[in-house]
Short mmCIF file of C-alpha atoms in Angstrom, two decimals:
data_model
loop_
_atom_site.label_atom_id
_atom_site.label_comp_id
_atom_site.label_asym_id
_atom_site.label_seq_id
_atom_site.Cartn_x
_atom_site.Cartn_y
_atom_site.Cartn_z
CA LEU A 11 -16.00 -8.13 -87.83
CA ARG A 12 -19.06 -6.61 -86.18
CA SER A 13 -20.67 -9.99 -85.69
CA GLY A 14 -17.44 -11.30 -84.14
CA LEU A 15 -17.27 -8.38 -81.73
CA HIS A 16 -20.93 -8.86 -80.89
CA ARG A 17 -20.36 -12.53 -80.06
CA GLN A 18 -17.31 -11.62 -77.94
CA HIS A 19 -19.23 -9.04 -75.90
CA GLY A 20 -22.03 -11.52 -75.48
CA LYS A 21 -19.67 -14.08 -73.96
CA GLN A 22 -18.20 -11.49 -71.61
CA GLY A 23 -21.67 -10.42 -70.53
CA ALA A 24 -22.70 -13.98 -69.84
CA GLY A 25 -19.55 -14.61 -67.82
CA GLY A 26 -20.05 -11.40 -65.81
CA GLY A 27 -23.63 -12.34 -65.05
CA GLY A 28 -22.56 -15.73 -63.71
CA GLY A 29 -19.87 -14.12 -61.53
CA GLY A 30 -22.41 -11.64 -60.11
CA ALA A 31 -24.80 -14.42 -59.20
CA LYS A 32 -22.04 -16.33 -57.44
CA GLY A 33 -21.03 -13.20 -55.49
CA ILE A 34 -24.58 -12.59 -54.31
CA TYR A 35 -24.92 -16.23 -53.29
CA ALA A 36 -21.68 -16.07 -51.27
CA LYS A 37 -22.79 -12.92 -49.45
CA LEU A 38 -26.15 -14.44 -48.62
CA THR A 39 -24.43 -17.55 -47.27
CA ILE A 40 -22.18 -15.47 -45.01
CA ALA A 41 -25.16 -13.46 -43.77
CA VAL A 42 -27.15 -16.61 -42.95
CA VAL A 43 -24.19 -18.16 -41.09
CA GLY A 44 -23.65 -14.94 -39.13
CA LEU A 45 -27.34 -14.77 -38.22
CA LEU A 46 -27.27 -18.39 -37.09
CA ILE A 47 -24.22 -17.78 -34.86
CA CYS A 48 -25.83 -14.72 -33.27
CA THR A 49 -29.06 -16.65 -32.62
CA LEU A 50 -27.22 -19.54 -30.97
CA SER A 51 -25.17 -17.10 -28.88
CA LEU A 52 -28.31 -15.36 -27.62
CA LEU A 53 -29.94 -18.68 -26.76
CA PHE A 54 -26.83 -19.82 -24.86
CA SER A 55 -26.66 -16.54 -22.91
CA ALA A 56 -30.33 -16.79 -22.01
CA THR A 57 -29.82 -20.35 -20.77
CA ILE A 58 -26.87 -19.34 -18.57
CA GLY A 59 -28.77 -16.33 -17.24
CA GLY A 60 -31.75 -18.50 -16.43
CA ASN A 61 -29.60 -20.92 -14.50
CA ARG A 62 -28.03 -18.08 -12.52
CA GLY A 63 -31.40 -16.59 -11.80
CA SER A 64 -32.66 -19.88 -10.44
CA LEU A 65 -29.82 -20.04 -7.89
CA GLU A 66 -31.37 -19.02 -4.60
CA PRO A 67 -29.34 -17.52 -1.71
CA SER A 68 -30.38 -20.41 0.51
CA GLU A 69 -28.26 -22.76 -1.62
CA ILE A 70 -25.03 -20.92 -0.65
CA ASN A 71 -23.30 -22.22 2.46
CA ALA A 72 -22.03 -19.05 4.16
CA GLU A 73 -19.73 -20.96 6.51
CA GLU A 74 -17.96 -22.68 3.62
CA LEU A 75 -17.78 -19.41 1.70
CA TRP A 76 -15.91 -17.55 4.47
CA GLU A 77 -13.76 -20.33 5.91
CA SER A 78 -10.02 -20.45 5.24
CA ALA A 79 -8.97 -21.96 1.93
CA LYS A 80 -7.57 -25.49 1.94
CA SER A 81 -3.78 -25.67 1.87
CA SER A 82 -3.79 -28.50 -0.72
CA GLY A 83 -0.55 -29.87 0.71
CA TRP A 84 1.30 -26.55 0.85
CA ARG A 85 3.07 -25.75 4.12
CA PRO A 86 5.03 -22.79 5.54
CA SER A 87 8.48 -22.43 4.04
CA SER A 88 10.26 -20.12 6.47
CA ALA A 89 12.33 -22.48 8.62
CA PRO A 90 15.79 -23.50 7.28
CA ARG A 91 15.91 -27.04 5.94
CA SER A 92 19.63 -27.40 5.31
CA ASP A 93 22.91 -26.27 6.84
CA TRP A 94 22.39 -22.64 7.88
CA PRO A 95 25.20 -21.43 10.17
CA PRO A 96 24.66 -18.38 12.39
CA PRO A 97 26.32 -15.13 11.33
CA PRO A 98 29.98 -14.79 12.38
CA ARG A 99 30.92 -12.28 15.06
CA GLU A 100 33.21 -10.38 12.69
CA THR A 101 31.39 -8.92 9.70
CA ASN A 102 32.61 -7.07 6.62
CA GLY A 103 31.02 -3.79 7.67
CA TYR A 104 27.69 -2.04 8.13
CA LEU A 105 24.78 -1.94 5.71
CA ARG A 106 22.37 1.01 5.70
CA VAL A 107 19.36 1.17 3.39
CA ARG A 108 16.59 3.68 2.72
CA CYS A 109 13.33 1.92 1.88
CA ASN A 110 11.20 4.04 -0.43
CA GLY A 111 7.74 3.59 -1.92
CA GLY A 112 4.46 2.62 -0.31
CA LEU A 113 4.03 0.35 2.69
CA ASN A 114 4.19 -2.87 0.68
CA GLN A 115 7.31 -1.75 -1.22
CA GLN A 116 8.98 -0.74 2.03
CA ARG A 117 8.15 -4.06 3.65
CA SER A 118 9.56 -5.93 0.66
CA ALA A 119 12.68 -3.75 0.81
CA ILE A 120 13.22 -4.65 4.47
CA CYS A 121 13.12 -8.34 3.55
CA ASN A 122 15.67 -7.69 0.81
CA ALA A 123 17.88 -5.68 3.16
CA VAL A 124 18.13 -8.61 5.59
CA LEU A 125 18.96 -10.96 2.73
CA ALA A 126 21.57 -8.55 1.32
CA ALA A 127 23.23 -8.34 4.75
CA ARG A 128 23.35 -12.13 4.93
CA ILE A 129 24.82 -12.38 1.43
CA MET A 130 27.58 -9.86 2.19
CA ASN A 131 28.16 -10.97 5.79
CA ALA A 132 27.32 -7.44 6.90
CA THR A 133 25.84 -5.96 10.06
CA LEU A 134 22.45 -4.51 9.18
CA VAL A 135 21.50 -1.11 10.56
CA LEU A 136 17.75 -0.79 11.17
CA PRO A 137 16.31 0.17 7.78
CA GLU A 138 15.23 3.76 7.20
CA LEU A 139 11.70 4.34 5.90
CA ASP A 140 11.21 7.08 3.34
CA ALA A 141 8.62 9.49 4.74
CA ASN A 142 8.66 12.10 1.99
CA SER A 143 7.43 10.28 -1.11
CA PHE A 144 3.94 9.31 0.07
CA TRP A 145 3.08 9.51 3.73
CA HIS A 146 4.91 12.51 5.21
CA ASP A 147 5.01 10.48 8.42
CA GLU A 148 8.14 10.65 10.55
CA SER A 149 7.38 7.51 12.59
CA GLY A 150 10.27 5.51 11.13
CA PHE A 151 11.03 1.85 11.71
CA GLN A 152 11.08 2.22 15.50
CA GLY A 153 7.67 3.89 15.49
CA ILE A 154 5.96 1.17 13.44
CA TYR A 155 7.64 -2.18 14.11
CA ASP A 156 8.65 -4.03 17.27
CA VAL A 157 12.44 -3.52 17.14
CA GLU A 158 13.36 -5.98 19.90
CA HIS A 159 11.26 -8.72 18.33
CA PHE A 160 12.80 -8.00 14.91
CA ILE A 161 16.37 -8.32 16.20
CA GLN A 162 15.72 -11.40 18.34
CA THR A 163 13.85 -13.26 15.59
CA LEU A 164 16.73 -12.82 13.13
CA LYS A 165 19.65 -13.28 15.52
CA TYR A 166 20.58 -16.60 13.87
CA ASP A 167 20.48 -15.01 10.41
CA VAL A 168 22.15 -11.59 10.56
CA GLN A 169 23.59 -9.17 13.07
CA ILE A 170 21.40 -6.08 13.50
CA VAL A 171 22.10 -2.78 15.26
CA GLU A 172 19.92 0.29 15.68
CA SER A 173 22.66 2.65 14.52
CA ILE A 174 26.30 2.57 13.44
CA PRO A 175 28.48 2.87 16.53
CA GLU A 176 31.11 5.57 16.73
CA ILE A 177 34.75 4.57 16.31
CA ARG A 178 37.79 6.05 17.98
CA LYS A 179 40.78 6.68 15.75
CA ASN A 180 43.90 8.76 16.45
CA GLY A 181 42.40 9.98 19.70
CA LYS A 182 39.25 11.25 17.98
CA THR A 183 35.73 9.89 17.98
CA LYS A 184 34.28 9.49 14.52
CA LYS A 185 30.98 8.20 13.22
CA ILE A 186 30.90 6.20 10.01
CA LYS A 187 28.37 7.66 7.58
CA GLY A 188 28.56 5.01 4.90
CA TYR A 189 29.55 5.24 1.26
CA GLN A 190 26.40 5.99 -0.76
CA LEU A 191 25.54 3.65 -3.61
CA ARG A 192 22.55 3.43 -5.94
CA PRO A 193 21.87 -0.27 -6.59
CA PRO A 194 20.52 -1.22 -10.02
CA ARG A 195 16.92 -2.35 -10.12
CA ASP A 196 16.54 -6.09 -9.44
CA ALA A 197 20.30 -6.35 -8.92
CA PRO A 198 21.67 -9.90 -8.97
CA ILE A 199 23.51 -11.43 -6.02
CA GLU A 200 26.80 -10.94 -7.90
CA TRP A 201 26.41 -7.16 -7.65
CA TYR A 202 26.30 -7.38 -3.86
CA THR A 203 29.23 -9.79 -3.60
CA THR A 204 31.42 -7.65 -5.89
CA VAL A 205 30.58 -3.94 -6.25
CA ALA A 206 28.77 -3.40 -2.94
CA LEU A 207 31.07 -5.63 -0.88
CA LYS A 208 34.19 -3.93 -2.25
CA LYS A 209 32.93 -0.48 -1.22
CA MET A 210 31.90 -1.80 2.19
CA GLN A 211 35.36 -3.19 2.84
CA GLU A 212 36.94 0.09 1.70
CA HIS A 213 34.76 2.44 3.77
CA GLY A 214 33.49 0.25 6.60
CA ALA A 215 29.85 0.95 5.72
CA ILE A 216 27.66 1.53 2.67
CA TYR A 217 24.37 3.36 2.30
CA LEU A 218 22.06 1.95 -0.40
CA THR A 219 19.44 4.40 -1.58
CA PRO A 220 16.85 4.09 -2.98
CA PHE A 221 16.19 0.49 -2.00
CA SER A 222 12.87 -0.50 -3.55
CA HIS A 223 13.12 -3.59 -5.81
CA ARG A 224 16.92 -3.49 -5.62
CA LEU A 225 17.48 -7.23 -5.22
CA ALA A 226 16.36 -9.82 -7.74
CA GLU A 227 13.20 -11.68 -6.71
CA GLU A 228 14.08 -14.90 -8.51
CA ILE A 229 17.10 -16.33 -6.71
CA ASP A 230 18.05 -19.96 -7.21
CA ASN A 231 18.65 -20.61 -3.53
CA PRO A 232 15.71 -21.90 -1.45
CA GLU A 233 17.34 -20.90 1.85
CA TYR A 234 17.59 -17.27 0.74
CA GLN A 235 13.90 -17.29 -0.16
CA ARG A 236 13.05 -18.83 3.21
CA LEU A 237 14.96 -16.04 4.92
CA ARG A 238 12.75 -13.54 3.12
CA CYS A 239 9.73 -15.43 4.47
CA ARG A 240 11.11 -15.36 8.02
CA VAL A 241 11.52 -11.60 7.84
CA ASN A 242 8.09 -10.95 6.38
CA TYR A 243 5.95 -13.39 8.35
CA HIS A 244 7.82 -13.65 11.65
CA ALA A 245 10.31 -10.85 12.27
CA LEU A 246 8.24 -7.88 11.10
CA ARG A 247 5.62 -7.35 13.78
CA PHE A 248 3.82 -4.08 14.38
CA LYS A 249 4.15 -2.34 17.72
CA PRO A 250 1.59 -3.31 20.40
CA ASN A 251 -0.41 -0.06 20.12
CA ILE A 252 -0.83 -0.55 16.35
CA MET A 253 -1.83 -4.20 16.85
CA GLN A 254 -4.43 -3.21 19.45
CA LEU A 255 -5.92 -0.54 17.20
CA SER A 256 -6.11 -2.88 14.20
CA GLU A 257 -7.73 -5.64 16.28
CA SER A 258 -10.29 -3.15 17.55
CA ILE A 259 -11.18 -2.10 14.00
CA VAL A 260 -11.50 -5.72 12.85
CA ASP A 261 -13.69 -6.60 15.85
CA LYS A 262 -16.07 -3.74 15.03
CA LEU A 263 -16.29 -4.86 11.41
CA ARG A 264 -16.93 -8.48 12.40
CA ALA A 265 -19.69 -7.38 14.77
CA GLN A 266 -21.66 -6.33 11.68
CA GLY A 267 -21.11 -9.68 9.94
CA HIS A 268 -18.65 -10.85 7.32
CA PHE A 269 -16.70 -8.19 5.46
CA MET A 270 -14.20 -7.91 2.64
CA SER A 271 -11.37 -5.42 2.20
CA ILE A 272 -10.70 -4.25 -1.36
CA HIS A 273 -7.67 -2.34 -2.61
CA LEU A 274 -8.52 -0.47 -5.81
CA ARG A 275 -4.96 -0.70 -7.14
CA PHE A 276 -4.06 -4.17 -5.93
CA GLU A 277 -0.63 -5.32 -7.07
CA MET A 278 0.84 -8.80 -7.26
CA ASP A 279 3.48 -8.25 -4.58
CA MET A 280 0.80 -6.99 -2.19
CA LEU A 281 -0.91 -10.37 -2.26
CA ALA A 282 1.85 -11.86 -0.11
CA PHE A 283 1.32 -9.22 2.58
CA ALA A 284 -2.49 -9.25 2.64
#
C-alpha cells in the first residue's frame, strides 16, 4: 500500500513539475512579445518625430494655408428651387416667440420662428430676445439686427410685423396678448399644424416661450431647410454701427498678420454661424 501511494505521489509530482515549466514558458513568451511591441512602438514614434522635426517653416505655403477652402462642388442652398408661393394676405393669426439662450441659440431660434410662421401661415411678430439668462442686455431685436432688411428679405416667405396691432371690438380698442404655449423640445411639424395652430385660431395669437431648439432640425422638406438658410445668411444682418465696429476690429487684427479666433466651448450648431 505504501509503495502504491509513493508511486502515485511521484506521478502527481512529475505532472505538477511539467505544468509549472509550461506556465513559466508561457509567461516568458508573453513578456518577450510585449517587449517587442513596445520597442517597435518607440522606434515608430521616433521615426515620425524625426520626420516632423525635419519639416522646416519655409516648406509651408502661407498663402495656401490661409486661403478659403475649396467648395468641392457644393453651392449655396438658400434660393427656392421648386414652387414656392408668396404668403397669402390673410393669415391664421400672429406668432410671438421669445428666443432664449446664447447668441447662437437665439439666432437659430429666429430661423425656426420664421419657418414655424410659414408652416402655420401665421404673421410673425419680430422675435423677442431673452436678456436675462446670459447677457442682461436690453438691446432687443431692433437694437441688434437691421429690421427693415429682415422684413424686406423675407417678404416672399412670411408676413412680419414689429408688434401685434390693436383691434377694435364692441367700440373698445383691445390689444391681443397671445395665448402662451411651451413647445416641446425639437417639436415636429405636426405639433405646429395641430396643437399650436388650433390655439392660434382660437385666440388670434400665440406666444411660444421658451423657443430654443423648439422645432426639429431634421425636416424632410428641402424648401423648409432653404428657408432657414435664407433667414440665417441673408435676412439676419447686424445694424450698421455693429458692422462698422466689427470691421474695425478685424482690420486691426489683420494689420498684425493672420489671426485665428477660438471659442473654448465650440458647439456643432455654432459652426454654421462662424
